[in-house]
Amino acid sequence: MKKVAFIFPGQGSQKIGMGKDFFENSDIAKDMISKASERLGINFEKLLFEENDKIGQTEYTQPAILLVSSIANAIFKETSNIKPEFVLGHSLGEFSALVSAGAIDYLDALELVHKRGKFMNDACAGSGAGMMALVGLDDEKVETLCKEQREKGLKVWPANYNMDGQLVLAGLKADLESLIDTFKEAGAKRAIVLDMSVASHCELLQSAVENLRPYLEEFLIDSFEVDVISNVTAKAYNTKEEAIDLLSEQLINPVKYKHSIASKDEDVDAFIEFGNGIVLKGLNRKITKKPTLNVSDMTSLKKTIEALNE
């Protein structure tokens, strides 16, 4: 039997209609969405399946993505006896990974990330925060440029190490915009300010750390069924104490996604992405030669299980 890792996407993977095929064809999905709506006082059927503005607001985006990922993973577990060697997620996806690992109940996780989104939004409110996608520069060059600009008083930091030649920066939107030409002169093929009002994984979220920590202590349990790979260290952890520290630090430190995949690549034969879309599958094509399967609806679930049993 193939050795696999379960991986979970973060913000940016959301889309109206995600999870609908699961909802229409699985009692597990219906039950999880009903319980989620009751727990948070959010109508998740409307949030997920009907046109609305909330899906793009981080306090709603985060639980929506986690719910769909957790549904996909729960249906897979019900259908297959394949266990992961480890689990990991991209940013928000690390919380979905914790659900999969048994370290937190999915309903508690939904409340936790709903609050996380609020705390992140509050930390950046009125600051002019934003994020930028950079393509075509190596990590060291970007780190050096950001450090030089911070020494000049600008607020810019590397936030997501997605794959070689693709980073996302966080900071003040005006500062990021002012550096577009600087990055292009340094060799960037693209430098695009994203349509976001939150600066994830940088020092601007310090207040969110203090607000989130008590809820991490309340909701996490010391019962990991499998190792989780940390976004902060790209190393495995499996205790509540470690999780509280690492998930707090995750808010103000960059996501080391490509490092996480590369560091554990030899331990598995394939990766399985759970949730809407194939964002991580796309990144993995540039990071690893191992295949990445996905479970985003009932059809892809069937194809993935067939591929694993070949």
mmCIF file of C-alpha atoms in Angstrom:
data_model
loop_
_atom_site.group_PDB
_atom_site.id
_atom_site.type_symbol
_atom_site.label_atom_id
_atom_site.label_comp_id
_atom_site.label_asym_id
_atom_site.label_seq_id
_atom_site.Cartn_x
_atom_site.Cartn_y
_atom_site.Cartn_z
ATOM 1 C CA MET A 1 0.000 0.000 0.000
ATOM 2 C CA LYS A 2 1.267 3.469 -0.865
ATOM 3 C CA LYS A 3 2.535 5.755 1.876
ATOM 4 C CA VAL A 4 0.698 9.085 1.708
ATOM 5 C CA ALA A 5 0.535 12.486 3.373
ATOM 6 C CA PHE A 6 -2.661 14.482 3.784
ATOM 7 C CA ILE A 7 -2.346 18.172 2.845
ATOM 8 C CA PHE A 8 -4.830 21.021 3.257
ATOM 9 C CA PRO A 9 -5.134 24.379 1.422
ATOM 10 C CA GLY A 10 -5.460 27.825 2.950
ATOM 11 C CA GLN A 11 -7.054 31.118 1.972
ATOM 12 C CA GLY A 12 -7.259 31.728 -1.737
ATOM 13 C CA SER A 13 -8.785 28.315 -2.425
ATOM 14 C CA GLN A 14 -12.338 29.467 -1.629
ATOM 15 C CA LYS A 15 -15.066 29.535 -4.271
ATOM 16 C CA ILE A 16 -18.850 29.739 -4.238
ATOM 17 C CA GLY A 17 -20.185 26.228 -4.704
ATOM 18 C CA MET A 18 -17.304 24.454 -2.996
ATOM 19 C CA GLY A 19 -18.430 21.363 -1.156
ATOM 20 C CA LYS A 20 -21.812 21.252 -2.906
ATOM 21 C CA ASP A 21 -21.208 17.893 -4.559
ATOM 22 C CA PHE A 22 -20.351 16.426 -1.160
ATOM 23 C CA PHE A 23 -23.480 18.004 0.350
ATOM 24 C CA GLU A 24 -25.730 16.580 -2.347
ATOM 25 C CA ASN A 25 -24.273 13.079 -2.202
ATOM 26 C CA SER A 26 -23.118 12.467 1.371
ATOM 27 C CA ASP A 27 -24.959 12.302 4.687
ATOM 28 C CA ILE A 28 -21.612 13.005 6.383
ATOM 29 C CA ALA A 29 -21.413 16.356 4.591
ATOM 30 C CA LYS A 30 -25.031 17.245 5.351
ATOM 31 C CA ASP A 31 -24.525 16.476 9.037
ATOM 32 C CA MET A 32 -21.242 18.398 9.329
ATOM 33 C CA ILE A 33 -22.662 21.479 7.594
ATOM 34 C CA SER A 34 -25.795 21.400 9.764
ATOM 35 C CA LYS A 35 -23.765 21.137 12.983
ATOM 36 C CA ALA A 36 -21.343 23.844 11.818
ATOM 37 C CA SER A 37 -24.225 26.230 11.107
ATOM 38 C CA GLU A 38 -25.688 25.592 14.548
ATOM 39 C CA ARG A 39 -22.341 25.995 16.339
ATOM 40 C CA LEU A 40 -21.283 29.271 14.714
ATOM 41 C CA GLY A 41 -24.689 30.783 13.954
ATOM 42 C CA ILE A 42 -23.653 30.990 10.308
ATOM 43 C CA ASN A 43 -25.800 29.525 7.534
ATOM 44 C CA PHE A 44 -23.077 27.537 5.823
ATOM 45 C CA GLU A 45 -25.369 26.354 3.039
ATOM 46 C CA LYS A 46 -25.839 29.992 2.001
ATOM 47 C CA LEU A 47 -22.203 30.903 2.633
ATOM 48 C CA LEU A 48 -20.876 28.021 0.546
ATOM 49 C CA PHE A 49 -23.487 27.618 -2.163
ATOM 50 C CA GLU A 50 -25.139 31.026 -2.819
ATOM 51 C CA GLU A 51 -23.554 34.215 -4.158
ATOM 52 C CA ASN A 52 -22.481 36.437 -1.250
ATOM 53 C CA ASP A 53 -19.832 38.932 -0.177
ATOM 54 C CA LYS A 54 -18.927 37.189 3.074
ATOM 55 C CA ILE A 55 -17.009 34.355 1.433
ATOM 56 C CA GLY A 56 -14.156 36.793 0.783
ATOM 57 C CA GLN A 57 -14.079 38.167 4.343
ATOM 58 C CA THR A 58 -11.376 36.371 6.308
ATOM 59 C CA GLU A 59 -13.510 35.611 9.390
ATOM 60 C CA TYR A 60 -15.914 33.702 7.105
ATOM 61 C CA THR A 61 -13.386 32.487 4.530
ATOM 62 C CA GLN A 62 -11.377 30.608 7.111
ATOM 63 C CA PRO A 63 -14.181 28.454 8.599
ATOM 64 C CA ALA A 64 -15.653 27.888 5.120
ATOM 65 C CA ILE A 65 -12.388 26.460 3.780
ATOM 66 C CA LEU A 66 -11.736 24.413 6.916
ATOM 67 C CA LEU A 67 -15.253 22.960 6.826
ATOM 68 C CA VAL A 68 -15.000 21.833 3.198
ATOM 69 C CA SER A 69 -11.528 20.368 3.764
ATOM 70 C CA SER A 70 -12.717 18.535 6.871
ATOM 71 C CA ILE A 71 -15.739 17.160 5.030
ATOM 72 C CA ALA A 72 -13.539 15.898 2.185
ATOM 73 C CA ASN A 73 -11.193 14.261 4.677
ATOM 74 C CA ALA A 74 -14.020 12.731 6.746
ATOM 75 C CA ILE A 75 -15.646 11.181 3.667
ATOM 76 C CA PHE A 76 -12.270 9.813 2.535
ATOM 77 C CA LYS A 77 -11.658 8.269 5.961
ATOM 78 C CA GLU A 78 -15.118 6.706 5.841
ATOM 79 C CA THR A 79 -14.429 5.284 2.383
ATOM 80 C CA SER A 80 -10.790 4.194 2.721
ATOM 81 C CA ASN A 81 -8.640 2.668 5.447
ATOM 82 C CA ILE A 82 -5.501 4.440 4.209
ATOM 83 C CA LYS A 83 -3.728 6.313 7.025
ATOM 84 C CA PRO A 84 -1.307 9.198 6.459
ATOM 85 C CA GLU A 85 2.338 9.192 7.458
ATOM 86 C CA PHE A 86 1.879 12.837 8.467
ATOM 87 C CA VAL A 87 -0.420 15.793 7.753
ATOM 88 C CA LEU A 88 0.282 19.417 6.882
ATOM 89 C CA GLY A 89 -1.524 22.499 5.700
ATOM 90 C CA HIS A 90 -0.781 25.841 4.096
ATOM 91 C CA SER A 91 -1.409 28.616 6.660
ATOM 92 C CA LEU A 92 -5.088 28.182 7.629
ATOM 93 C CA GLY A 93 -4.755 24.640 6.284
ATOM 94 C CA GLU A 94 -2.622 23.718 9.291
ATOM 95 C CA PHE A 95 -5.823 23.889 11.366
ATOM 96 C CA SER A 96 -7.547 21.508 8.941
ATOM 97 C CA ALA A 97 -4.512 19.238 9.339
ATOM 98 C CA LEU A 98 -4.972 19.312 13.123
ATOM 99 C CA VAL A 99 -8.592 18.216 12.694
ATOM 100 C CA SER A 100 -7.415 15.315 10.548
ATOM 101 C CA ALA A 101 -4.793 14.415 13.160
ATOM 102 C CA GLY A 102 -7.424 14.243 15.900
ATOM 103 C CA ALA A 103 -5.850 17.141 17.793
ATOM 104 C CA ILE A 104 -9.022 19.254 17.681
ATOM 105 C CA ASP A 105 -12.701 18.590 16.997
ATOM 106 C CA TYR A 106 -13.809 20.112 13.702
ATOM 107 C CA LEU A 107 -16.527 22.204 15.391
ATOM 108 C CA ASP A 108 -14.021 23.628 17.861
ATOM 109 C CA ALA A 109 -11.653 24.257 14.951
ATOM 110 C CA LEU A 110 -14.366 26.145 13.066
ATOM 111 C CA GLU A 111 -14.959 28.433 16.030
ATOM 112 C CA LEU A 112 -11.216 28.839 16.501
ATOM 113 C CA VAL A 113 -10.497 29.930 12.919
ATOM 114 C CA HIS A 114 -13.599 32.144 12.862
ATOM 115 C CA LYS A 115 -12.064 33.986 15.814
ATOM 116 C CA ARG A 116 -8.625 33.851 14.179
ATOM 117 C CA GLY A 117 -10.035 35.647 11.141
ATOM 118 C CA LYS A 118 -11.617 38.318 13.338
ATOM 119 C CA PHE A 119 -8.392 38.818 15.293
ATOM 120 C CA MET A 120 -6.366 39.103 12.087
ATOM 121 C CA ASN A 121 -8.831 41.603 10.658
ATOM 122 C CA ASP A 122 -8.851 43.649 13.884
ATOM 123 C CA ALA A 123 -5.038 43.712 13.999
ATOM 124 C CA CYS A 124 -4.872 45.187 10.495
ATOM 125 C CA ALA A 125 -7.952 47.429 10.636
ATOM 126 C CA GLY A 126 -7.174 50.953 9.466
ATOM 127 C CA SER A 127 -3.475 50.212 8.944
ATOM 128 C CA GLY A 128 -3.565 49.897 5.158
ATOM 129 C CA ALA A 129 -2.237 46.353 5.331
ATOM 130 C CA GLY A 130 -1.835 44.219 2.233
ATOM 131 C CA MET A 131 0.047 41.437 0.468
ATOM 132 C CA MET A 132 2.008 41.056 -2.773
ATOM 133 C CA ALA A 133 2.816 38.076 -5.002
ATOM 134 C CA LEU A 134 6.386 37.993 -6.325
ATOM 135 C CA VAL A 135 7.517 35.752 -9.167
ATOM 136 C CA GLY A 136 11.028 35.240 -10.475
ATOM 137 C CA LEU A 137 13.305 36.100 -7.545
ATOM 138 C CA ASP A 138 15.159 33.696 -5.284
ATOM 139 C CA ASP A 139 14.474 33.682 -1.559
ATOM 140 C CA GLU A 140 17.762 35.202 -0.468
ATOM 141 C CA LYS A 141 17.384 38.162 -2.824
ATOM 142 C CA VAL A 142 13.860 38.890 -1.586
ATOM 143 C CA GLU A 143 14.893 38.560 2.063
ATOM 144 C CA THR A 144 17.789 40.970 1.507
ATOM 145 C CA LEU A 145 15.603 43.512 -0.287
ATOM 146 C CA CYS A 146 12.909 43.357 2.413
ATOM 147 C CA LYS A 147 15.481 43.781 5.170
ATOM 148 C CA GLU A 148 17.008 46.793 3.396
ATOM 149 C CA GLN A 149 13.572 48.385 3.021
ATOM 150 C CA ARG A 150 12.659 47.754 6.684
ATOM 151 C CA GLU A 151 15.892 49.493 7.673
ATOM 152 C CA LYS A 152 14.593 52.490 5.712
ATOM 153 C CA GLY A 153 11.351 52.397 7.706
ATOM 154 C CA LEU A 154 9.119 50.438 5.329
ATOM 155 C CA LYS A 155 7.031 47.553 6.631
ATOM 156 C CA VAL A 156 7.478 44.579 4.300
ATOM 157 C CA TRP A 157 8.180 40.918 5.097
ATOM 158 C CA PRO A 158 8.305 37.554 3.287
ATOM 159 C CA ALA A 159 5.069 35.768 4.248
ATOM 160 C CA ASN A 160 4.638 32.604 2.140
ATOM 161 C CA TYR A 161 7.432 30.488 0.664
ATOM 162 C CA ASN A 162 5.253 28.657 -1.847
ATOM 163 C CA MET A 163 7.778 27.267 -4.315
ATOM 164 C CA ASP A 164 11.106 28.269 -5.827
ATOM 165 C CA GLY A 165 10.680 31.614 -7.542
ATOM 166 C CA GLN A 166 7.294 32.346 -5.986
ATOM 167 C CA LEU A 167 6.895 34.191 -2.709
ATOM 168 C CA VAL A 168 4.136 36.241 -1.152
ATOM 169 C CA LEU A 169 5.041 39.333 0.845
ATOM 170 C CA ALA A 170 3.049 41.006 3.610
ATOM 171 C CA GLY A 171 3.122 44.509 5.047
ATOM 172 C CA LEU A 172 1.638 47.903 4.397
ATOM 173 C CA LYS A 173 0.008 48.094 0.979
ATOM 174 C CA ALA A 174 1.473 51.527 0.216
ATOM 175 C CA ASP A 175 4.974 50.269 1.037
ATOM 176 C CA LEU A 176 4.499 47.182 -1.132
ATOM 177 C CA GLU A 177 3.198 49.276 -4.032
ATOM 178 C CA SER A 178 6.171 51.618 -3.732
ATOM 179 C CA LEU A 179 8.543 48.682 -4.218
ATOM 180 C CA ILE A 180 7.084 47.233 -7.427
ATOM 181 C CA ASP A 181 9.754 48.849 -9.595
ATOM 182 C CA THR A 182 12.485 47.931 -7.095
ATOM 183 C CA PHE A 183 11.564 44.251 -7.284
ATOM 184 C CA LYS A 184 11.274 44.338 -11.071
ATOM 185 C CA GLU A 185 14.668 46.014 -11.383
ATOM 186 C CA ALA A 186 16.043 43.205 -9.218
ATOM 187 C CA GLY A 187 14.741 40.673 -11.734
ATOM 188 C CA ALA A 188 11.176 39.884 -10.659
ATOM 189 C CA LYS A 189 8.992 38.752 -13.560
ATOM 190 C CA ARG A 190 5.871 39.843 -11.709
ATOM 191 C CA ALA A 191 5.118 41.900 -8.617
ATOM 192 C CA ILE A 192 1.379 42.066 -8.018
ATOM 193 C CA VAL A 193 -0.333 43.661 -5.038
ATOM 194 C CA LEU A 194 -3.168 41.340 -4.024
ATOM 195 C CA ASP A 195 -6.741 42.303 -3.244
ATOM 196 C CA MET A 196 -6.393 41.772 0.504
ATOM 197 C CA SER A 197 -6.763 44.010 3.555
ATOM 198 C CA VAL A 198 -4.963 41.667 5.968
ATOM 199 C CA ALA A 199 -1.204 41.167 6.127
ATOM 200 C CA SER A 200 -0.791 37.519 7.084
ATOM 201 C CA HIS A 201 2.314 36.019 8.692
ATOM 202 C CA CYS A 202 4.112 39.193 9.658
ATOM 203 C CA GLU A 203 4.661 41.449 12.676
ATOM 204 C CA LEU A 204 1.519 43.473 11.981
ATOM 205 C CA LEU A 205 -0.475 40.586 13.488
ATOM 206 C CA GLN A 206 1.187 40.681 16.901
ATOM 207 C CA SER A 207 -2.052 41.637 18.685
ATOM 208 C CA ALA A 208 -3.803 38.638 17.089
ATOM 209 C CA VAL A 209 -1.261 36.314 18.727
ATOM 210 C CA GLU A 210 -2.245 37.365 22.231
ATOM 211 C CA ASN A 211 -5.945 37.148 21.405
ATOM 212 C CA LEU A 212 -5.742 33.710 19.777
ATOM 213 C CA ARG A 213 -3.590 31.907 22.330
ATOM 214 C CA PRO A 214 -6.287 31.405 25.037
ATOM 215 C CA TYR A 215 -8.556 29.734 22.482
ATOM 216 C CA LEU A 216 -5.753 27.442 21.321
ATOM 217 C CA GLU A 217 -5.327 26.401 24.953
ATOM 218 C CA GLU A 218 -9.071 25.845 25.310
ATOM 219 C CA PHE A 219 -9.799 23.898 22.122
ATOM 220 C CA LEU A 220 -6.686 21.836 21.328
ATOM 221 C CA ILE A 221 -6.386 18.385 22.896
ATOM 222 C CA ASP A 222 -3.263 16.323 23.576
ATOM 223 C CA SER A 223 -4.301 13.418 21.388
ATOM 224 C CA PHE A 224 -2.442 13.454 18.062
ATOM 225 C CA GLU A 225 -3.052 10.378 15.916
ATOM 226 C CA VAL A 226 -0.269 11.423 13.526
ATOM 227 C CA ASP A 227 2.462 14.056 13.282
ATOM 228 C CA VAL A 228 1.612 17.527 11.989
ATOM 229 C CA ILE A 229 4.242 19.491 10.054
ATOM 230 C CA SER A 230 4.595 23.067 11.288
ATOM 231 C CA ASN A 231 4.416 26.008 8.889
ATOM 232 C CA VAL A 232 6.902 27.830 11.115
ATOM 233 C CA THR A 233 9.645 25.200 11.402
ATOM 234 C CA ALA A 234 8.847 22.720 8.587
ATOM 235 C CA LYS A 235 9.307 20.051 11.292
ATOM 236 C CA ALA A 236 6.912 17.603 12.912
ATOM 237 C CA TYR A 237 5.085 18.134 16.209
ATOM 238 C CA ASN A 238 2.555 16.024 18.075
ATOM 239 C CA THR A 239 1.683 17.638 21.400
ATOM 240 C CA LYS A 240 -0.779 20.302 22.496
ATOM 241 C CA GLU A 241 2.006 22.338 24.112
ATOM 242 C CA GLU A 242 3.964 22.485 20.858
ATOM 243 C CA ALA A 243 0.823 23.255 18.867
ATOM 244 C CA ILE A 244 -0.102 26.249 21.034
ATOM 245 C CA ASP A 245 3.346 27.799 20.595
ATOM 246 C CA LEU A 246 3.702 27.025 16.896
ATOM 247 C CA LEU A 247 0.198 28.143 15.889
ATOM 248 C CA SER A 248 0.704 31.381 17.812
ATOM 249 C CA GLU A 249 4.041 31.968 16.087
ATOM 250 C CA GLN A 250 2.499 31.051 12.727
ATOM 251 C CA LEU A 251 0.553 34.339 12.696
ATOM 252 C CA ILE A 252 3.724 36.437 12.670
ATOM 253 C CA ASN A 253 6.159 34.121 10.861
ATOM 254 C CA PRO A 254 6.313 33.097 7.203
ATOM 255 C CA VAL A 255 4.717 29.894 5.937
ATOM 256 C CA LYS A 256 7.494 27.482 4.923
ATOM 257 C CA TYR A 257 5.336 25.405 2.627
ATOM 258 C CA LYS A 258 7.943 24.367 0.072
ATOM 259 C CA HIS A 259 10.380 23.531 2.880
ATOM 260 C CA SER A 260 7.741 21.359 4.559
ATOM 261 C CA ILE A 261 7.071 19.327 1.421
ATOM 262 C CA ALA A 262 10.759 18.965 0.585
ATOM 263 C CA SER A 263 11.764 17.929 4.111
ATOM 264 C CA LYS A 264 9.285 15.021 4.193
ATOM 265 C CA ASP A 265 9.316 14.083 0.510
ATOM 266 C CA GLU A 266 11.278 10.872 1.030
ATOM 267 C CA ASP A 267 8.771 9.587 3.607
ATOM 268 C CA VAL A 268 5.830 9.194 1.211
ATOM 269 C CA ASP A 269 4.848 7.940 -2.223
ATOM 270 C CA ALA A 270 2.102 10.516 -2.792
ATOM 271 C CA PHE A 271 0.312 13.525 -1.340
ATOM 272 C CA ILE A 272 -3.478 13.925 -1.119
ATOM 273 C CA GLU A 273 -4.970 17.431 -1.081
ATOM 274 C CA PHE A 274 -8.332 17.732 0.680
ATOM 275 C CA GLY A 275 -10.661 20.641 -0.033
ATOM 276 C CA ASN A 276 -11.684 22.904 -2.857
ATOM 277 C CA GLY A 277 -9.507 23.141 -5.931
ATOM 278 C CA ILE A 278 -5.934 22.008 -6.574
ATOM 279 C CA VAL A 279 -3.868 24.962 -5.346
ATOM 280 C CA LEU A 280 -1.374 22.798 -3.454
ATOM 281 C CA LYS A 281 -1.295 20.223 -6.241
ATOM 282 C CA GLY A 282 -0.130 23.025 -8.519
ATOM 283 C CA LEU A 283 2.609 24.105 -6.098
ATOM 284 C CA ASN A 284 3.736 20.527 -5.536
ATOM 285 C CA ARG A 285 4.413 20.061 -9.241
ATOM 286 C CA LYS A 286 7.285 22.527 -8.779
ATOM 287 C CA ILE A 287 8.503 21.100 -5.453
ATOM 288 C CA THR A 288 8.350 17.309 -5.688
ATOM 289 C CA LYS A 289 8.314 14.558 -8.298
ATOM 290 C CA LYS A 290 5.849 12.593 -6.149
ATOM 291 C CA PRO A 291 2.230 12.707 -7.385
ATOM 292 C CA THR A 292 -0.376 14.837 -5.650
ATOM 293 C CA LEU A 293 -3.905 13.464 -5.745
ATOM 294 C CA ASN A 294 -6.924 15.471 -4.625
ATOM 295 C CA VAL A 295 -10.329 15.057 -3.008
ATOM 296 C CA SER A 296 -12.531 18.024 -3.881
ATOM 297 C CA ASP A 297 -15.759 16.239 -4.872
ATOM 298 C CA MET A 298 -17.146 12.698 -5.162
ATOM 299 C CA THR A 299 -15.573 12.122 -8.587
ATOM 300 C CA SER A 300 -12.054 13.071 -7.478
ATOM 301 C CA LEU A 301 -12.568 10.998 -4.309
ATOM 302 C CA LYS A 302 -13.247 7.906 -6.423
ATOM 303 C CA LYS A 303 -10.289 8.587 -8.732
ATOM 304 C CA THR A 304 -7.930 9.105 -5.805
ATOM 305 C CA ILE A 305 -8.947 5.888 -4.060
ATOM 306 C CA GLU A 306 -8.597 3.973 -7.346
ATOM 307 C CA ALA A 307 -5.127 5.443 -7.879
ATOM 308 C CA LEU A 308 -4.031 4.489 -4.373
ATOM 309 C CA ASN A 309 -5.209 0.904 -4.832
ATOM 310 C CA GLU A 310 -3.481 0.346 -8.148
#
